[in-house]
CSV table of C-alpha atoms in Angstrom, one decimal:
chain,number,residue,atom,x,y,z
A,25,UNK,CA,47.8,-5.8,-21.7
A,26,UNK,CA,51.2,-6.9,-21.0
A,27,UNK,CA,49.9,-10.3,-20.2
A,28,UNK,CA,47.6,-10.8,-23.3
A,29,UNK,CA,51.1,-9.5,-25.3
A,30,UNK,CA,53.2,-12.2,-23.5
A,31,UNK,CA,49.9,-14.6,-24.2
A,32,UNK,CA,50.1,-14.0,-28.0
A,33,UNK,CA,53.5,-15.4,-28.2
A,34,UNK,CA,52.4,-18.3,-25.6
A,35,UNK,CA,48.5,-18.9,-25.7
A,36,UNK,CA,48.6,-20.9,-22.5
A,37,UNK,CA,49.8,-17.9,-20.3
A,38,UNK,CA,45.8,-16.5,-20.6
A,39,UNK,CA,45.3,-19.8,-18.4
A,40,UNK,CA,48.1,-19.3,-16.0
A,41,UNK,CA,47.0,-15.4,-15.6
A,42,UNK,CA,43.1,-16.2,-15.3
A,43,UNK,CA,43.9,-18.8,-12.7
A,44,UNK,CA,46.0,-16.1,-10.7
A,45,UNK,CA,42.7,-13.8,-11.3
A,46,UNK,CA,40.4,-16.5,-9.9
A,47,UNK,CA,42.4,-17.1,-6.7
A,48,UNK,CA,42.7,-13.3,-6.2
A,49,UNK,CA,39.3,-13.1,-6.4
A,50,UNK,CA,38.6,-15.1,-3.0
A,51,UNK,CA,40.6,-12.5,-1.4
A,52,UNK,CA,40.4,-9.0,-3.2
A,53,UNK,CA,38.3,-7.3,-5.8
A,54,UNK,CA,41.5,-6.7,-7.7
A,55,UNK,CA,40.9,-10.3,-8.8
A,56,UNK,CA,37.6,-9.7,-10.5
A,57,UNK,CA,39.3,-6.2,-12.0
A,58,UNK,CA,42.3,-8.1,-13.4
A,59,UNK,CA,39.4,-11.2,-14.9
A,60,UNK,CA,37.4,-8.2,-16.8
A,61,UNK,CA,40.7,-6.7,-18.2
A,62,UNK,CA,41.8,-9.9,-19.6
A,63,UNK,CA,38.5,-9.9,-21.1
A,64,UNK,CA,38.2,-6.3,-22.6
A,65,UNK,CA,42.0,-6.0,-23.5
A,66,UNK,CA,42.1,-9.3,-25.9
A,67,UNK,CA,40.6,-7.7,-28.8
A,68,UNK,CA,43.4,-4.5,-28.5
A,69,UNK,CA,46.4,-6.8,-28.3
A,70,UNK,CA,49.0,-5.6,-31.5
A,71,UNK,CA,49.7,-8.8,-32.9
A,72,UNK,CA,49.1,-10.8,-36.5
A,73,UNK,CA,46.3,-12.8,-36.9
A,74,UNK,CA,48.3,-15.8,-37.1
A,75,UNK,CA,48.9,-15.3,-33.2
A,76,UNK,CA,45.3,-14.0,-32.9
A,77,UNK,CA,43.9,-16.8,-33.6
A,78,UNK,CA,45.5,-19.1,-31.0
A,79,UNK,CA,44.9,-16.2,-28.4
A,80,UNK,CA,41.5,-16.3,-29.0
A,81,UNK,CA,41.0,-20.1,-28.9
A,82,UNK,CA,42.5,-20.3,-25.6
A,83,UNK,CA,40.4,-17.5,-24.3
A,84,UNK,CA,37.4,-19.8,-25.3
A,85,UNK,CA,38.9,-23.1,-23.7
A,86,UNK,CA,39.6,-21.1,-20.5
A,87,UNK,CA,36.4,-19.3,-20.5
A,88,UNK,CA,34.9,-22.7,-20.4
A,89,UNK,CA,37.3,-24.4,-18.2
A,90,UNK,CA,37.7,-21.9,-15.5
A,91,UNK,CA,35.9,-18.5,-15.5
A,92,UNK,CA,32.3,-19.8,-16.2
A,93,UNK,CA,32.4,-22.2,-13.6
A,94,UNK,CA,33.8,-20.2,-11.2
A,95,UNK,CA,31.6,-17.1,-11.9
A,96,UNK,CA,28.4,-19.4,-11.7
A,97,UNK,CA,28.8,-20.0,-7.9
A,98,UNK,CA,29.6,-15.8,-7.3
A,99,UNK,CA,27.4,-12.8,-6.9
A,100,UNK,CA,27.6,-9.4,-8.3
A,101,UNK,CA,29.8,-10.7,-11.6
A,102,UNK,CA,27.6,-9.5,-13.9
A,103,UNK,CA,29.8,-6.9,-15.9
A,104,UNK,CA,32.9,-10.0,-15.6
A,105,UNK,CA,30.6,-12.4,-17.1
A,106,UNK,CA,29.5,-10.3,-20.1
A,107,UNK,CA,32.9,-9.3,-20.7
A,108,UNK,CA,34.0,-13.2,-21.0
A,109,UNK,CA,30.7,-14.2,-22.8
A,110,UNK,CA,32.2,-12.9,-25.7
A,111,UNK,CA,34.4,-15.7,-25.5
A,112,UNK,CA,32.1,-18.6,-25.1
A,113,UNK,CA,31.6,-20.8,-28.2
A,114,UNK,CA,31.4,-18.5,-31.1
A,115,UNK,CA,28.9,-16.2,-28.9
A,116,UNK,CA,26.4,-16.7,-31.0
A,117,UNK,CA,23.1,-15.9,-30.1
A,118,UNK,CA,22.2,-20.0,-30.0
A,119,UNK,CA,25.1,-20.5,-27.7
A,120,UNK,CA,24.0,-17.8,-25.3
A,121,UNK,CA,20.0,-18.7,-25.5
A,122,UNK,CA,20.1,-22.5,-25.5
A,123,UNK,CA,23.6,-23.9,-26.0
A,124,UNK,CA,26.5,-24.3,-24.0
A,125,UNK,CA,26.8,-20.6,-22.8
A,126,UNK,CA,23.2,-20.6,-21.6
A,127,UNK,CA,24.0,-21.2,-17.9
A,128,UNK,CA,26.5,-18.0,-18.0
A,129,UNK,CA,23.8,-15.8,-20.1
A,130,UNK,CA,20.9,-16.6,-17.5
A,131,UNK,CA,23.2,-16.0,-14.6
A,132,UNK,CA,23.6,-12.5,-15.3
A,133,UNK,CA,21.2,-10.5,-12.8
A,134,UNK,CA,21.1,-6.9,-14.8
A,135,UNK,CA,18.7,-6.6,-17.8
A,136,UNK,CA,21.1,-4.2,-19.1
A,137,UNK,CA,23.8,-6.3,-19.0
A,138,UNK,CA,22.1,-9.2,-20.9
A,139,UNK,CA,21.1,-7.0,-23.5
A,140,UNK,CA,24.4,-5.6,-24.3
A,141,UNK,CA,25.8,-9.1,-24.1
A,142,UNK,CA,22.8,-10.1,-26.8
A,143,UNK,CA,23.9,-6.8,-29.0
A,144,UNK,CA,27.3,-8.1,-29.2
A,145,UNK,CA,26.4,-11.6,-30.3
A,146,UNK,CA,23.5,-10.3,-32.6
A,147,UNK,CA,25.7,-7.8,-34.4
A,148,UNK,CA,28.6,-10.1,-34.9
A,149,UNK,CA,26.2,-13.1,-36.6
A,150,UNK,CA,26.6,-16.3,-37.1
A,151,UNK,CA,26.2,-19.4,-35.4
A,152,UNK,CA,23.3,-21.9,-35.8
A,153,UNK,CA,19.6,-21.4,-36.2
A,154,UNK,CA,17.9,-20.7,-32.7
A,155,UNK,CA,16.2,-24.1,-31.7
A,156,UNK,CA,12.7,-24.0,-30.3
A,157,UNK,CA,14.2,-23.6,-26.5
A,158,UNK,CA,16.3,-20.8,-27.6
A,159,UNK,CA,13.3,-18.9,-29.1
A,160,UNK,CA,11.2,-19.7,-26.0
A,161,UNK,CA,14.5,-18.1,-23.8
A,162,UNK,CA,14.5,-15.1,-26.3
A,163,UNK,CA,10.6,-14.5,-26.1
A,164,UNK,CA,11.0,-14.6,-22.5
A,165,UNK,CA,13.3,-12.3,-22.2
A,166,UNK,CA,11.7,-9.7,-24.4
A,167,UNK,CA,9.0,-10.1,-22.2
A,168,UNK,CA,11.2,-9.1,-19.2
A,169,UNK,CA,12.4,-5.9,-21.5
A,170,UNK,CA,9.1,-4.6,-21.0
A,171,UNK,CA,9.2,-4.1,-17.4
A,172,UNK,CA,12.1,-1.6,-17.8
A,173,UNK,CA,11.6,1.8,-17.3
A,174,UNK,CA,15.3,3.4,-17.4
A,175,UNK,CA,15.5,5.6,-20.5
A,176,UNK,CA,19.2,4.2,-21.2
A,177,UNK,CA,18.0,0.9,-20.6
A,178,UNK,CA,15.4,1.4,-23.4
A,179,UNK,CA,17.6,3.1,-25.5
A,180,UNK,CA,20.0,-0.3,-25.5
A,181,UNK,CA,16.7,-2.6,-25.7
A,182,UNK,CA,15.3,-0.6,-28.6
A,183,UNK,CA,19.3,-0.8,-30.4
A,184,UNK,CA,18.8,-5.0,-29.6
A,185,UNK,CA,15.5,-5.2,-31.5
A,186,UNK,CA,17.2,-3.8,-34.5
A,187,UNK,CA,20.4,-5.9,-33.4
A,188,UNK,CA,18.2,-8.9,-33.6
A,189,UNK,CA,16.2,-7.8,-36.9
A,190,UNK,CA,19.7,-7.5,-38.7
A,191,UNK,CA,21.2,-10.7,-37.4
A,192,UNK,CA,22.6,-13.0,-39.9
A,193,UNK,CA,21.7,-16.1,-40.2
A,194,UNK,CA,18.7,-15.2,-37.8
A,195,UNK,CA,16.8,-12.0,-38.9
A,196,UNK,CA,14.8,-14.3,-41.4
A,197,UNK,CA,14.2,-16.6,-38.6
A,198,UNK,CA,12.6,-14.3,-36.2
A,199,UNK,CA,10.4,-12.2,-38.7
A,200,UNK,CA,8.8,-15.8,-39.2
A,201,UNK,CA,8.8,-17.2,-35.7
A,202,UNK,CA,9.2,-14.3,-33.3
A,203,UNK,CA,7.1,-11.4,-34.0
A,204,UNK,CA,7.8,-10.2,-30.3
A,205,UNK,CA,11.0,-8.4,-31.4
A,206,UNK,CA,9.1,-6.3,-33.5
A,207,UNK,CA,6.0,-5.7,-31.3
A,208,UNK,CA,8.7,-4.3,-28.7
A,209,UNK,CA,10.3,-2.2,-30.9
A,210,UNK,CA,7.0,-0.6,-31.7
A,211,UNK,CA,6.7,-0.2,-27.9
A,212,UNK,CA,10.0,1.6,-28.1
A,213,UNK,CA,8.9,3.8,-30.7
A,214,UNK,CA,6.0,4.9,-28.9
A,215,UNK,CA,8.0,6.2,-26.3
A,216,UNK,CA,8.3,9.7,-25.4
A,217,UNK,CA,11.9,9.8,-25.9
A,218,UNK,CA,12.8,10.2,-30.0
A,219,UNK,CA,16.0,9.2,-29.3
A,220,UNK,CA,14.7,5.4,-28.0
A,221,UNK,CA,12.2,5.4,-31.1
A,222,UNK,CA,14.6,6.5,-33.5
A,223,UNK,CA,16.7,3.6,-32.9
A,224,UNK,CA,13.8,0.7,-32.5
A,225,UNK,CA,12.8,2.2,-36.2
A,226,UNK,CA,15.8,0.4,-37.6
A,227,UNK,CA,14.0,-3.1,-36.7
A,228,UNK,CA,11.4,-2.1,-39.5
A,229,UNK,CA,13.7,-0.9,-42.1
A,230,UNK,CA,15.0,-4.0,-42.0
A,231,UNK,CA,11.8,-5.8,-42.0
A,232,UNK,CA,10.8,-4.4,-45.5
A,233,UNK,CA,13.5,-6.5,-47.0
A,234,UNK,CA,11.6,-9.4,-46.0
A,235,UNK,CA,8.8,-10.4,-48.4
A,236,UNK,CA,5.5,-10.3,-46.7
A,237,UNK,CA,5.0,-13.7,-47.5
A,238,UNK,CA,7.7,-14.8,-45.7
A,239,UNK,CA,6.6,-13.2,-42.7
A,240,UNK,CA,4.9,-14.1,-39.6
A,241,UNK,CA,1.0,-12.9,-39.9
A,242,UNK,CA,1.4,-10.5,-36.8
A,243,UNK,CA,4.1,-8.5,-38.8
A,244,UNK,CA,1.8,-7.7,-42.0
A,245,UNK,CA,-0.6,-4.9,-42.3
A,246,UNK,CA,-2.1,-4.5,-39.0
A,247,UNK,CA,1.2,-4.1,-37.3
A,248,UNK,CA,2.2,-1.5,-39.7
A,249,UNK,CA,-1.4,0.2,-39.4
A,250,UNK,CA,-0.3,0.8,-35.8
A,251,UNK,CA,3.3,1.4,-36.6
A,252,UNK,CA,2.1,4.2,-38.7
A,253,UNK,CA,0.0,5.8,-36.0
A,254,UNK,CA,2.8,5.9,-33.7
A,255,UNK,CA,5.4,7.5,-36.0
A,256,UNK,CA,2.7,10.2,-36.9
A,257,UNK,CA,2.0,11.0,-33.3
A,258,UNK,CA,6.0,10.9,-32.7
A,259,UNK,CA,6.5,13.2,-35.4
A,260,UNK,CA,5.1,16.2,-33.7
A,261,UNK,CA,7.6,18.3,-31.5
A,262,UNK,CA,9.4,16.3,-29.1
A,263,UNK,CA,8.9,16.4,-25.2
A,264,UNK,CA,10.9,17.2,-22.5
A,265,UNK,CA,12.1,13.5,-22.7
A,266,UNK,CA,14.6,14.6,-25.0
A,267,UNK,CA,17.7,16.4,-24.2
A,268,UNK,CA,17.5,18.0,-27.4
A,269,UNK,CA,14.1,18.1,-28.7
A,270,UNK,CA,14.6,19.7,-32.1
A,271,UNK,CA,17.5,17.9,-33.0
A,272,UNK,CA,15.8,14.5,-31.7
A,273,UNK,CA,12.8,15.3,-33.7
A,274,UNK,CA,14.8,15.8,-37.1
A,275,UNK,CA,16.7,12.4,-36.7
A,276,UNK,CA,13.2,10.5,-35.9
A,277,UNK,CA,11.8,12.1,-38.8
A,278,UNK,CA,14.8,11.4,-40.6
A,279,UNK,CA,14.9,7.3,-39.8
A,280,UNK,CA,10.9,7.5,-40.1
A,281,UNK,CA,10.8,8.5,-43.9
A,282,UNK,CA,12.1,5.3,-45.3
A,283,UNK,CA,9.8,3.2,-43.1
A,284,UNK,CA,6.9,5.4,-43.7
A,285,UNK,CA,7.2,4.7,-47.9
A,286,UNK,CA,7.8,1.0,-46.8
A,287,UNK,CA,4.4,1.3,-45.0
A,288,UNK,CA,2.4,3.1,-47.9
A,289,UNK,CA,3.3,0.5,-50.4
A,290,UNK,CA,2.2,-2.3,-48.0
A,291,UNK,CA,-1.0,-0.3,-46.4
A,292,UNK,CA,-2.0,1.8,-49.7
A,293,UNK,CA,-5.3,3.2,-49.0
A,294,UNK,CA,-5.2,2.5,-45.4
A,295,UNK,CA,-2.4,4.8,-45.1
A,296,UNK,CA,-4.2,7.8,-46.6
A,297,UNK,CA,-7.4,7.1,-44.7
A,298,UNK,CA,-5.1,6.8,-41.5
A,299,UNK,CA,-3.4,9.8,-41.8
A,300,UNK,CA,-7.1,11.6,-43.1
A,301,UNK,CA,-8.1,10.5,-39.8
A,302,UNK,CA,-5.5,11.8,-37.6
A,303,UNK,CA,-5.4,15.0,-39.4
A,304,UNK,CA,-9.0,15.6,-39.1
A,305,UNK,CA,-8.9,14.8,-35.3
A,306,UNK,CA,-5.8,17.1,-35.0
A,307,UNK,CA,-7.5,20.0,-36.7
A,308,UNK,CA,-10.6,19.4,-34.4
A,309,UNK,CA,-8.3,19.7,-31.3
A,310,UNK,CA,-6.9,23.0,-33.1
A,311,UNK,CA,-10.1,24.6,-33.4
A,312,UNK,CA,-10.2,24.0,-29.5
A,313,UNK,CA,-7.7,25.5,-28.6
A,314,UNK,CA,-5.2,23.0,-29.0
A,315,UNK,CA,-1.6,22.8,-30.6
A,316,UNK,CA,-0.9,22.8,-34.0
A,317,UNK,CA,1.9,20.3,-34.0
A,318,UNK,CA,-0.3,17.2,-34.3
A,319,UNK,CA,-1.6,18.8,-37.7
A,320,UNK,CA,2.0,19.5,-39.0
A,321,UNK,CA,2.8,16.1,-37.8
A,322,UNK,CA,0.3,14.4,-39.7
A,323,UNK,CA,0.5,16.5,-43.1
A,324,UNK,CA,4.4,15.9,-42.8
A,325,UNK,CA,3.7,11.7,-42.8
A,326,UNK,CA,1.5,12.4,-45.9
A,327,UNK,CA,3.7,14.7,-47.7
A,328,UNK,CA,7.0,11.8,-47.3
A,329,UNK,CA,4.9,9.1,-49.3
A,330,UNK,CA,3.5,12.0,-51.9
A,331,UNK,CA,5.0,10.7,-54.7
A,332,UNK,CA,3.7,6.8,-54.1
A,333,UNK,CA,0.4,9.1,-53.2
């Protein structure tokens, strides 16, 4: 922090501190710690905007000229590399996926670290529209995310789908060209943990603002019919996958309500027919000694859209 405060007065000090840290990396783990601290603490420097802008510009220059070339030759540097990626070009999705920062992003070995890096870029917004190479890179990465089983990583992946959906200016482009974002979100909705599912539902909340005619064909009725069934089944009492099942169920239903209303307007009679089938199946199971939770969930989903029905 002291070094960065000095650098706010003289941005060239960033380069001096960075080169010192890189030299230390060859002899001690403290070098990596110093590198990460420089990136992490920069947003906390107490200085006026007229000083912060030159400081950030110098951080961007140093990231390209010194940090990335050095870290690309090293191993076990995920956290440090992710910290500096925010000072790439404009830390935009295009830069990370297919632009000048792509080699550094590809170097990340941890899916969770890569997910966190993309979330920062998506939530920051800005940058150019994604070119074909970037779209393919994102498609491939989303496929890798499907292989993850760790609950904490899946929670981040669910958040990523929502961040991508809401990203400006990329959200509309993704809705038109990359339905895999919402397919992955739907997979997260189907996860036994309602905490994960609730975060992924945000991706569909954003999608409802995109006119159906402007969406990819895979993001119309069929996708929402599957989503309706998934939400209905997730609206029954939570499993042990949640730390606080009752609270997780309440939060999931709170987010799901708006999605269900939008789903009804898209599906209309298919909505009521689907829920009728779910209710019938739940009642049959109930007569055979099953739990009443499925039937209650189906009634809840029907009740949410009662005014429209």
